[in-house]
C-alpha cells in the first residue's frame, strides 16, 4: 500500500509566529477541464447549506473562480498567487482569509504540478499545497479511463514525496460497473475515493466566462441558482463527512495571520470609490481592507449601473477584474463617464487596472468612454496573458519612480498609444506601458495590493489633500 508523505513544518523563526489551526483541503487535477471549479464551488455551497462556516481560495491570479468560491462560501473568495504576493505572504494571507472557518478549500490551477510562470517548484498548486501543509484531493475525469486511473494516481503521488495526496473524486463516470472497476483499481494502490459523479451530475451551469465576475458582483439570480445546483449535486454524490475528516487531519500552521492594519491611518476618512457592485469589487478583497485600514471611507460604485460617483468622492479605484465584454454598458453610462472625467480633471487620485484603463480612454471599439486619456482602444483576437516584473517610470499614487513590482496582465484589447507622455511601467523586453496624468495611474497591469500595502496609504493620503487642480478643462 502506498502512503503519502507529509512535509515537516517549517521551523518557528520568531516569537511573533503563531499556530493557525484550520481544517483545509486543496482540490486539484491532472490538467484543466476535469471539473475542479464546479466541484470546489459545489462543496463550499453544500457545506454552507449545512450551516458550516467555510472559506474559498483560488491558486493563481484568477478573479473569476475566486468570486464564485466566495459566492458559495458567503465570505470573500481570495486568490493565493505566490508570484503576485510573494511566497512569504502565502501562509499569512491564507490564515487571515480562513479565520473561523470549519473548512478552507483551496482550488488549484491547471494541473497539479503546472505553473503559468514556469516556476512549478514555487508557484504550482502542488507547491502551494505543500507550503500550506494541506492534503490534496485529485479530481479526475475518467470518461475514457479504466484501471489506468490507478497508475495515474500512483504517478502523481510518487512524483513529489513532500506532497500529501489524500484521495480522489471521480467525474464523468459512465455507469455503476465503470465506478466499481475504478474503485477496485484505486483500492489496490490504497487511494481513498471520496465521490464518483456520473456524466450528468456535474452540470455546466455557471455563467459564461466572458461575463467574468460581473454576475457575482451584481448578485444575479443566474449565478446564485448555479451555485445552489452545484451544491445539491455535490451533496448527493460526495462523501462530505469523510472529506471533512481528511481536512481536519491537516496540522496547524506556524504562521502569523496577515493584517491590513495601518500604523498611521489618515484622520479625516476621505471617501474612496471602489468599482464593484453589491457582491464585492473588481479588486482583490484585500484592497478594500487596506484602504479602510489606511483611514478611507470605502464606498462601492457600480460602473455598469450607477450614474454618479458616491457623494464626497475624493479618489477612485477600478480593479483589474472589470470584464472587457461589458464595454457597451460602460460606454452607455454617460453620466458616470462625465463624473469620472471631472474627478480626474481636478487632480484627484484615480487608479485604474485592466479594463479600467480602457474605460478611461477616449473610445474603445468606436464606443465613447470617459475621455480622460487621449488614447483609443481596439479589441483583437486572442489574449495577452502573463506576469511582468515592472519598474515604475513616473511618480504616482501607486509608486515612486524606480519602484519595482510584480503584476499580471490578461487582456484582449490594446491601446494606441500604448503609453502617455508619462508612462506608468516599463519591463525588460517591452516598451513603456500605461498612463500617469495628474492624479491618474492607469495600466493594464494588475497588482495584488497585499504585496504592496503602501499603495493604499499613498492613495488615501493623496485623497485627503485639497484638490490640486481647479478650472482646467479635461483633455479631448
Short mmCIF file of C-alpha atoms in Angstrom, two decimals:
data_model
loop_
_atom_site.label_atom_id
_atom_site.label_comp_id
_atom_site.label_asym_id
_atom_site.label_seq_id
_atom_site.Cartn_x
_atom_site.Cartn_y
_atom_site.Cartn_z
CA UNK A 1 0.00 0.00 0.00
CA UNK A 2 1.37 3.42 -0.96
CA UNK A 3 1.25 6.05 1.76
CA UNK A 4 1.51 9.83 1.24
CA UNK A 5 4.37 11.68 2.80
CA UNK A 6 3.73 14.84 4.81
CA UNK A 7 6.24 17.66 4.69
CA UNK A 8 7.69 18.63 8.04
CA UNK A 9 6.56 22.05 9.29
CA UNK A 10 8.96 24.96 8.88
CA UNK A 11 10.87 25.97 12.00
CA UNK A 12 9.40 28.72 14.16
CA UNK A 13 11.64 31.67 13.31
CA UNK A 14 10.41 34.33 15.76
CA UNK A 15 8.24 34.72 18.83
CA UNK A 16 5.72 36.54 16.63
CA UNK A 17 4.82 33.30 14.85
CA UNK A 18 1.60 31.68 15.97
CA UNK A 19 -0.21 28.43 15.34
CA UNK A 20 -3.10 28.64 12.88
CA UNK A 21 -5.32 25.57 13.05
CA UNK A 22 -7.94 25.37 10.32
CA UNK A 23 -9.31 22.28 8.53
CA UNK A 24 -8.28 22.58 4.90
CA UNK A 25 -8.15 20.85 1.54
CA UNK A 26 -6.62 21.59 -1.83
CA UNK A 27 -8.59 20.47 -4.88
CA UNK A 28 -6.50 19.91 -8.00
CA UNK A 29 -6.48 17.79 -11.17
CA UNK A 30 -4.12 16.23 -13.72
CA UNK A 31 -4.90 19.18 -16.04
CA UNK A 32 -7.56 21.78 -16.73
CA UNK A 33 -11.05 20.57 -17.65
CA UNK A 34 -11.61 17.82 -15.08
CA UNK A 35 -14.34 19.69 -13.16
CA UNK A 36 -12.29 21.12 -10.30
CA UNK A 37 -14.01 24.51 -10.33
CA UNK A 38 -17.54 23.09 -10.31
CA UNK A 39 -16.67 20.63 -7.54
CA UNK A 40 -14.95 23.29 -5.43
CA UNK A 41 -17.91 25.66 -5.71
CA UNK A 42 -20.33 22.81 -5.08
CA UNK A 43 -18.51 21.55 -1.98
CA UNK A 44 -18.47 25.01 -0.39
CA UNK A 45 -22.13 25.53 -1.22
CA UNK A 46 -23.09 22.11 0.16
CA UNK A 47 -21.27 22.69 3.44
CA UNK A 48 -22.56 26.26 3.77
CA UNK A 49 -26.09 24.91 3.32
CA UNK A 50 -25.41 22.64 6.28
CA UNK A 51 -24.55 25.68 8.38
CA UNK A 52 -20.76 25.37 8.34
CA UNK A 53 -18.58 28.45 8.08
CA UNK A 54 -16.40 27.85 5.01
CA UNK A 55 -13.79 29.84 3.06
CA UNK A 56 -12.64 29.57 -0.55
CA UNK A 57 -9.30 30.35 -2.19
CA UNK A 58 -8.00 30.13 -5.76
CA UNK A 59 -4.39 29.43 -6.69
CA UNK A 60 -3.15 31.95 -9.26
CA UNK A 61 -4.48 35.31 -10.44
CA UNK A 62 -7.99 34.21 -11.47
CA UNK A 63 -10.57 36.67 -10.08
CA UNK A 64 -13.49 34.76 -11.63
CA UNK A 65 -13.07 31.41 -9.90
CA UNK A 66 -12.32 33.21 -6.63
CA UNK A 67 -15.56 35.19 -6.96
CA UNK A 68 -17.71 32.07 -7.34
CA UNK A 69 -15.92 30.39 -4.45
CA UNK A 70 -16.78 33.46 -2.39
CA UNK A 71 -20.40 33.39 -3.51
CA UNK A 72 -20.68 29.75 -2.46
CA UNK A 73 -18.94 30.32 0.87
CA UNK A 74 -20.70 33.53 1.85
CA UNK A 75 -17.41 35.33 2.53
CA UNK A 76 -14.88 36.89 0.12
CA UNK A 77 -13.13 34.41 -2.17
CA UNK A 78 -9.42 35.16 -2.25
CA UNK A 79 -6.55 34.40 -4.60
CA UNK A 80 -3.30 32.80 -3.45
CA UNK A 81 -0.72 33.64 -6.10
CA UNK A 82 2.88 33.11 -4.97
CA UNK A 83 4.23 35.24 -7.82
CA UNK A 84 1.95 38.23 -7.11
CA UNK A 85 2.04 38.22 -3.31
CA UNK A 86 5.41 36.59 -2.65
CA UNK A 87 5.89 33.17 -1.11
CA UNK A 88 6.36 34.60 2.39
CA UNK A 89 2.81 36.00 2.37
CA UNK A 90 1.13 32.81 1.19
CA UNK A 91 0.58 31.28 4.63
CA UNK A 92 -0.31 34.56 6.39
CA UNK A 93 -2.88 35.54 3.74
CA UNK A 94 -4.41 32.07 3.90
CA UNK A 95 -4.56 32.23 7.70
CA UNK A 96 -6.20 35.66 7.52
CA UNK A 97 -8.83 34.65 4.98
CA UNK A 98 -9.59 31.33 6.70
CA UNK A 99 -10.11 32.69 10.21
CA UNK A 100 -13.00 30.97 11.96
CA UNK A 101 -13.70 28.55 9.09
CA UNK A 102 -14.73 24.96 9.68
CA UNK A 103 -13.22 24.24 6.25
CA UNK A 104 -10.94 26.23 3.99
CA UNK A 105 -10.89 24.97 0.41
CA UNK A 106 -8.11 25.93 -1.98
CA UNK A 107 -8.92 25.38 -5.66
CA UNK A 108 -5.86 24.72 -7.76
CA UNK A 109 -4.97 25.98 -11.20
CA UNK A 110 -4.14 23.98 -14.35
CA UNK A 111 -2.58 20.60 -13.49
CA UNK A 112 -1.29 19.79 -10.01
CA UNK A 113 2.36 20.34 -10.91
CA UNK A 114 1.89 23.06 -13.56
CA UNK A 115 2.87 26.73 -13.40
CA UNK A 116 1.92 29.53 -15.81
CA UNK A 117 5.14 31.35 -15.00
CA UNK A 118 7.37 28.32 -15.46
CA UNK A 119 8.29 28.00 -11.78
CA UNK A 120 6.43 24.86 -10.62
CA UNK A 121 8.71 24.35 -7.63
CA UNK A 122 7.37 27.57 -6.09
CA UNK A 123 4.16 28.51 -7.93
CA UNK A 124 2.27 25.32 -8.82
CA UNK A 125 -0.75 24.05 -6.92
CA UNK A 126 1.48 21.33 -5.51
CA UNK A 127 3.87 23.94 -4.15
CA UNK A 128 1.00 25.86 -2.54
CA UNK A 129 -0.42 22.68 -1.00
CA UNK A 130 2.99 21.77 0.40
CA UNK A 131 3.53 25.26 1.81
CA UNK A 132 0.12 25.09 3.50
CA UNK A 133 0.70 21.52 4.70
CA UNK A 134 -2.65 20.64 3.21
CA UNK A 135 -3.99 17.32 1.94
CA UNK A 136 -4.75 17.30 -1.79
CA UNK A 137 -7.82 15.76 -3.39
CA UNK A 138 -7.26 14.98 -7.06
CA UNK A 139 -10.29 15.47 -9.30
CA UNK A 140 -10.10 13.12 -12.30
CA UNK A 141 -12.23 12.98 -15.43
CA UNK A 142 -12.44 9.22 -16.03
CA UNK A 143 -14.69 9.30 -19.10
CA UNK A 144 -12.09 7.47 -21.19
CA UNK A 145 -10.27 5.64 -18.43
CA UNK A 146 -10.43 2.31 -16.61
CA UNK A 147 -7.84 0.60 -14.44
CA UNK A 148 -5.20 3.02 -15.69
CA UNK A 149 -6.56 5.51 -13.17
CA UNK A 150 -4.50 3.67 -10.54
CA UNK A 151 -1.28 4.22 -12.48
CA UNK A 152 -2.15 7.88 -12.98
CA UNK A 153 -2.81 8.43 -9.29
CA UNK A 154 0.29 6.49 -8.24
CA UNK A 155 2.40 8.63 -10.56
CA UNK A 156 1.02 11.89 -9.16
CA UNK A 157 1.53 10.70 -5.60
CA UNK A 158 5.08 9.45 -6.07
CA UNK A 159 6.28 12.38 -8.21
CA UNK A 160 6.83 14.56 -5.13
CA UNK A 161 7.39 12.88 -1.78
CA UNK A 162 6.54 16.09 0.07
CA UNK A 163 3.02 16.19 -1.40
CA UNK A 164 0.15 14.79 0.66
CA UNK A 165 -2.28 13.22 -1.82
CA UNK A 166 -5.21 12.33 0.41
CA UNK A 167 -7.71 10.95 -2.08
CA UNK A 168 -9.60 11.42 -5.33
CA UNK A 169 -13.00 12.41 -6.66
CA UNK A 170 -14.01 10.90 -9.99
CA UNK A 171 -16.04 12.79 -12.59
CA UNK A 172 -17.70 11.72 -15.84
CA UNK A 173 -18.23 8.16 -14.59
CA UNK A 174 -20.19 6.19 -17.20
CA UNK A 175 -22.06 3.62 -15.10
CA UNK A 176 -22.18 1.65 -11.89
CA UNK A 177 -19.98 -1.04 -13.43
CA UNK A 178 -17.46 1.61 -14.51
CA UNK A 179 -17.42 3.06 -11.00
CA UNK A 180 -16.84 -0.36 -9.41
CA UNK A 181 -13.90 -1.00 -11.76
CA UNK A 182 -12.32 2.35 -10.89
CA UNK A 183 -12.80 1.93 -7.15
CA UNK A 184 -11.25 -1.55 -7.21
CA UNK A 185 -8.19 -0.29 -9.10
CA UNK A 186 -7.74 2.63 -6.71
CA UNK A 187 -8.20 0.39 -3.68
CA UNK A 188 -5.29 -1.70 -4.92
CA UNK A 189 -2.98 1.32 -4.55
CA UNK A 190 -4.52 2.47 -1.28
CA UNK A 191 -6.17 5.61 -2.62
CA UNK A 192 -9.46 6.71 -0.99
CA UNK A 193 -12.34 7.71 -3.28
CA UNK A 194 -14.48 10.50 -1.84
CA UNK A 195 -17.00 10.66 -4.63
CA UNK A 196 -17.90 9.39 -8.11
CA UNK A 197 -20.09 11.63 -10.27
CA UNK A 198 -21.94 10.46 -13.36
CA UNK A 199 -21.70 12.43 -16.57
CA UNK A 200 -24.95 14.31 -15.88
CA UNK A 201 -24.28 15.02 -12.21
CA UNK A 202 -21.93 17.99 -12.57
CA UNK A 203 -23.89 20.30 -14.91
CA UNK A 204 -22.15 23.23 -16.68
CA UNK A 205 -24.42 25.78 -15.01
CA UNK A 206 -22.06 28.64 -14.10
CA UNK A 207 -22.46 31.78 -16.24
CA UNK A 208 -20.13 32.03 -19.26
CA UNK A 209 -16.56 33.10 -18.53
CA UNK A 210 -16.92 36.17 -20.76
CA UNK A 211 -19.12 37.69 -18.04
CA UNK A 212 -16.22 37.48 -15.61
CA UNK A 213 -17.08 38.39 -12.02
CA UNK A 214 -20.00 40.65 -13.00
CA UNK A 215 -22.78 38.10 -12.23
CA UNK A 216 -21.37 37.62 -8.73
CA UNK A 217 -20.87 41.32 -8.01
CA UNK A 218 -24.33 42.12 -9.35
CA UNK A 219 -25.87 39.28 -7.31
CA UNK A 220 -27.52 37.95 -10.44
CA UNK A 221 -30.13 35.26 -9.86
CA UNK A 222 -28.49 33.03 -12.50
CA UNK A 223 -25.22 32.92 -10.57
CA UNK A 224 -26.95 32.11 -7.29
CA UNK A 225 -29.03 29.35 -8.89
CA UNK A 226 -25.93 27.84 -10.48
CA UNK A 227 -24.07 27.74 -7.17
CA UNK A 228 -27.09 26.18 -5.45
CA UNK A 229 -27.39 23.48 -8.13
CA UNK A 230 -23.72 22.59 -7.82
CA UNK A 231 -24.11 22.36 -4.06
CA UNK A 232 -27.01 19.96 -4.46
CA UNK A 233 -25.03 17.84 -6.94
CA UNK A 234 -22.03 17.55 -4.62
CA UNK A 235 -24.16 16.89 -1.53
CA UNK A 236 -25.77 13.95 -3.32
CA UNK A 237 -22.60 12.34 -4.67
CA UNK A 238 -19.62 13.21 -2.47
CA UNK A 239 -18.89 11.83 1.00
CA UNK A 240 -18.83 15.14 2.86
CA UNK A 241 -18.12 13.68 6.30
CA UNK A 242 -15.05 11.76 5.12
CA UNK A 243 -13.77 14.85 3.30
CA UNK A 244 -14.19 16.91 6.46
CA UNK A 245 -12.29 14.22 8.34
CA UNK A 246 -9.41 14.49 5.89
CA UNK A 247 -9.45 18.28 6.16
CA UNK A 248 -9.36 18.13 9.94
CA UNK A 249 -6.26 15.94 9.84
CA UNK A 250 -4.20 18.85 8.46
CA UNK A 251 -1.70 20.03 11.08
CA UNK A 252 -1.57 23.56 12.44
CA UNK A 253 0.42 26.15 10.52
CA UNK A 254 3.17 28.08 12.29
CA UNK A 255 2.43 31.41 10.64
CA UNK A 256 1.03 34.73 11.81
CA UNK A 257 -2.16 35.82 10.07
CA UNK A 258 -1.73 38.75 7.68
CA UNK A 259 -3.29 42.01 8.79
CA UNK A 260 -4.31 45.11 6.81
CA UNK A 261 -3.83 47.35 9.85
CA UNK A 262 -2.03 50.64 9.13
CA UNK A 263 0.43 52.25 11.54
CA UNK A 264 -0.76 55.78 10.74
CA UNK A 265 -4.27 55.95 9.26
CA UNK A 266 -5.44 59.25 7.78
CA UNK A 267 -7.66 61.06 10.25
CA UNK A 268 -10.41 62.68 8.16
CA UNK A 269 -11.68 59.50 6.39
CA UNK A 270 -11.78 60.64 2.75
CA UNK A 271 -14.33 58.84 0.57
CA UNK A 272 -12.67 56.41 -1.84
CA UNK A 273 -14.97 54.99 -4.51
CA UNK A 274 -14.18 51.36 -5.31
CA UNK A 275 -15.59 49.98 -8.57
CA UNK A 276 -17.81 46.96 -7.96
CA UNK A 277 -21.33 46.00 -7.03
CA UNK A 278 -23.40 44.76 -4.08
CA UNK A 279 -21.50 41.45 -4.17
CA UNK A 280 -17.99 42.95 -3.91
CA UNK A 281 -15.46 44.82 -6.02
CA UNK A 282 -13.41 44.33 -9.17
CA UNK A 283 -10.32 44.38 -6.95
CA UNK A 284 -8.88 41.75 -4.65
CA UNK A 285 -10.76 41.81 -1.31
CA UNK A 286 -7.60 42.95 0.43
CA UNK A 287 -7.74 46.24 -1.50
CA UNK A 288 -10.85 47.48 0.32
CA UNK A 289 -9.49 46.18 3.63
CA UNK A 290 -6.21 48.04 3.18
CA UNK A 291 -7.98 51.25 2.16
CA UNK A 292 -10.18 51.14 5.27
CA UNK A 293 -7.17 50.42 7.46
CA UNK A 294 -5.41 53.44 5.92
CA UNK A 295 -8.31 55.64 7.02
CA UNK A 296 -10.57 55.74 3.96
CA UNK A 297 -14.32 55.51 3.89
CA UNK A 298 -14.71 52.94 1.11
CA UNK A 299 -17.93 53.21 -0.90
CA UNK A 300 -18.76 50.97 -3.86
CA UNK A 301 -19.63 52.46 -7.25
CA UNK A 302 -21.04 50.23 -9.98
CA UNK A 303 -19.63 51.40 -13.35
CA UNK A 304 -22.33 49.42 -15.17
CA UNK A 305 -25.34 50.84 -13.31
CA UNK A 306 -24.60 53.83 -11.09
CA UNK A 307 -24.95 57.21 -12.81
CA UNK A 308 -22.93 59.19 -10.27
CA UNK A 309 -19.95 58.79 -8.01
CA UNK A 310 -20.69 58.46 -4.29
CA UNK A 311 -21.19 61.79 -2.54
CA UNK A 312 -17.92 63.37 -1.49
CA UNK A 313 -15.70 61.05 -3.56
CA UNK A 314 -12.04 62.06 -3.24
CA UNK A 315 -10.48 59.12 -5.11
CA UNK A 316 -11.46 56.23 -7.39
CA UNK A 317 -10.07 52.70 -7.72
CA UNK A 318 -11.02 50.42 -10.63
CA UNK A 319 -9.66 46.90 -10.18
CA UNK A 320 -8.44 44.55 -12.86
CA UNK A 321 -11.43 42.17 -12.78
CA UNK A 322 -13.76 44.51 -14.71
CA UNK A 323 -14.64 42.47 -17.85
CA UNK A 324 -13.82 43.83 -21.30
CA UNK A 325 -17.04 42.24 -22.58
CA UNK A 326 -19.04 44.99 -20.85
CA UNK A 327 -17.61 47.80 -22.96
CA UNK A 328 -21.02 48.73 -24.38
CA UNK A 329 -22.53 49.05 -20.89
CA UNK A 330 -19.59 51.17 -19.72
CA UNK A 331 -19.96 53.46 -22.72
CA UNK A 332 -23.73 53.79 -22.32
CA UNK A 333 -23.36 55.08 -18.77
CA UNK A 334 -22.52 58.60 -19.96
CA UNK A 335 -23.32 60.41 -16.71
CA UNK A 336 -20.83 58.36 -14.76
CA UNK A 337 -18.22 58.76 -17.52
CA UNK A 338 -18.58 62.53 -17.20
CA UNK A 339 -18.29 62.36 -13.42
CA UNK A 340 -15.13 60.24 -13.63
CA UNK A 341 -13.59 62.64 -16.16
CA UNK A 342 -14.32 65.56 -13.85
CA UNK A 343 -12.78 63.77 -10.88
CA UNK A 344 -9.62 63.12 -12.90
CA UNK A 345 -9.54 66.68 -14.28
CA UNK A 346 -9.37 68.14 -10.79
CA UNK A 347 -6.30 66.03 -9.99
CA UNK A 348 -7.96 63.59 -7.64
CA UNK A 349 -6.30 60.15 -7.38
CA UNK A 350 -7.67 57.63 -9.88
CA UNK A 351 -6.13 54.16 -10.08
CA UNK A 352 -7.36 52.00 -12.94
CA UNK A 353 -6.17 48.50 -13.83
CA UNK A 354 -7.02 46.23 -16.75
CA UNK A 355 -10.28 47.27 -18.41
CA UNK A 356 -10.28 50.30 -16.11
CA UNK A 357 -7.58 51.76 -18.37
CA UNK A 358 -9.77 51.20 -21.42
CA UNK A 359 -12.70 52.85 -19.63
CA UNK A 360 -10.62 56.00 -19.09
CA UNK A 361 -9.63 56.16 -22.78
CA UNK A 362 -11.30 58.29 -25.44
CA UNK A 363 -13.01 55.31 -27.04
CA UNK A 364 -13.00 51.52 -27.26
CA UNK A 365 -14.02 49.80 -30.49
CA UNK A 366 -15.67 53.03 -31.62
CA UNK A 367 -17.65 53.41 -28.39
CA UNK A 368 -17.08 56.63 -26.42
CA UNK A 369 -15.56 56.10 -22.97
CA UNK A 370 -14.62 58.58 -20.22
CA UNK A 371 -12.17 60.57 -22.34
CA UNK A 372 -9.69 61.07 -19.50
CA UNK A 373 -6.79 59.75 -21.60
CA UNK A 374 -6.08 60.65 -25.22
CA UNK A 375 -5.95 57.04 -26.40
CA UNK A 376 -8.08 54.66 -28.43
CA UNK A 377 -8.70 51.00 -27.60
CA UNK A 378 -9.27 48.24 -30.13
CA UNK A 379 -10.26 44.64 -29.37
CA UNK A 380 -8.20 41.92 -31.04
CA UNK A 381 -8.38 38.15 -31.29
CA UNK A 382 -6.51 36.29 -28.61
CA UNK A 383 -5.35 37.35 -25.17
CA UNK A 384 -2.20 38.91 -23.79
CA UNK A 385 -1.55 36.88 -20.64
CA UNK A 386 1.36 36.70 -18.26
CA UNK A 387 3.31 38.07 -15.33
CA UNK A 388 5.52 41.13 -15.60
CA UNK A 389 8.31 42.34 -13.31
CA UNK A 390 7.80 46.06 -13.79
CA UNK A 391 9.57 49.26 -12.80
CA UNK A 392 7.65 52.48 -12.15
CA UNK A 393 8.62 55.13 -14.72
CA UNK A 394 6.73 58.03 -13.08
CA UNK A 395 5.75 59.16 -9.62
CA UNK A 396 2.09 58.42 -8.88
CA UNK A 397 -0.33 57.37 -6.19
CA UNK A 398 0.77 53.79 -6.88
CA UNK A 399 4.55 54.08 -6.65
CA UNK A 400 7.58 56.31 -6.80
CA UNK A 401 9.80 56.32 -9.86
CA UNK A 402 12.13 53.33 -9.79
CA UNK A 403 9.97 51.14 -7.55
CA UNK A 404 9.67 47.53 -8.74
CA UNK A 405 6.57 45.34 -8.63
CA UNK A 406 5.27 42.04 -9.98
CA UNK A 407 1.92 42.27 -11.78
CA UNK A 408 -0.29 40.27 -14.08
CA UNK A 409 -1.76 41.08 -17.50
CA UNK A 410 -4.77 39.48 -19.13
CA UNK A 411 -6.46 41.46 -21.87
CA UNK A 412 -7.60 41.29 -25.46
CA UNK A 413 -7.96 44.99 -26.29
CA UNK A 414 -4.93 47.18 -26.86
CA UNK A 415 -4.49 50.94 -26.69
CA UNK A 416 -2.93 53.38 -29.13
CA UNK A 417 -0.71 54.91 -27.93
CA UNK A 418 0.44 52.22 -25.53
CA UNK A 419 1.70 54.82 -23.04
CA UNK A 420 1.27 58.51 -22.32
CA UNK A 421 3.91 61.23 -22.10
CA UNK A 422 4.44 59.96 -18.56
CA UNK A 423 4.35 56.17 -18.73
CA UNK A 424 3.31 54.04 -15.79
CA UNK A 425 5.55 50.99 -16.16
CA UNK A 426 8.47 49.54 -18.04
CA UNK A 427 9.81 46.00 -18.11
CA UNK A 428 12.55 44.04 -19.80
CA UNK A 429 11.75 43.21 -23.40
CA UNK A 430 8.73 45.53 -23.60
CA UNK A 431 8.02 49.14 -24.45
CA UNK A 432 6.74 51.54 -21.75
CA UNK A 433 3.09 50.97 -20.84
CA UNK A 434 0.30 52.86 -19.09
CA UNK A 435 -0.54 56.46 -18.31
CA UNK A 436 0.25 58.81 -15.44
CA UNK A 437 -1.59 62.14 -15.76
CA UNK A 438 -2.26 64.44 -12.84
CA UNK A 439 -3.63 62.06 -10.17
CA UNK A 440 -4.37 59.26 -12.64
CA UNK A 441 -2.43 56.00 -12.76
CA UNK A 442 -3.89 53.72 -15.45
CA UNK A 443 -2.39 50.47 -16.72
CA UNK A 444 -3.39 47.03 -17.93
CA UNK A 445 -1.02 45.57 -15.36
CA UNK A 446 -2.86 44.35 -12.28
CA UNK A 447 -1.25 44.27 -8.83
CA UNK A 448 -2.17 42.50 -5.61
CA UNK A 449 -2.16 45.25 -3.01
CA UNK A 450 -1.42 42.86 -0.15
CA UNK A 451 2.11 42.68 -1.57
CA UNK A 452 2.33 46.50 -1.71
CA UNK A 453 0.21 47.85 1.17
CA UNK A 454 1.88 51.23 0.79
CA UNK A 455 -0.34 51.84 -2.27
CA UNK A 456 -3.38 52.19 -0.02
CA UNK A 457 -1.54 54.59 2.27
CA UNK A 458 -0.32 56.71 -0.63
CA UNK A 459 -3.77 56.83 -2.19
CA UNK A 460 -5.64 57.75 0.99
CA UNK A 461 -3.04 60.35 1.91
CA UNK A 462 -3.39 61.95 -1.54
CA UNK A 463 -7.19 61.77 -1.31
CA UNK A 464 -7.15 63.73 1.95
CA UNK A 465 -5.26 66.66 0.38
CA UNK A 466 -7.02 69.70 -1.13
CA UNK A 467 -7.81 69.42 -4.84
CA UNK A 468 -4.59 70.31 -6.70
CA UNK A 469 -6.20 71.47 -9.94
CA UNK A 470 -9.17 73.79 -10.48
CA UNK A 471 -10.66 75.46 -13.54
CA UNK A 472 -8.72 73.48 -16.17
CA UNK A 473 -10.55 71.70 -18.98
CA UNK A 474 -10.23 67.95 -19.35
CA UNK A 475 -8.25 66.58 -22.34
CA UNK A 476 -10.11 65.95 -25.58
#
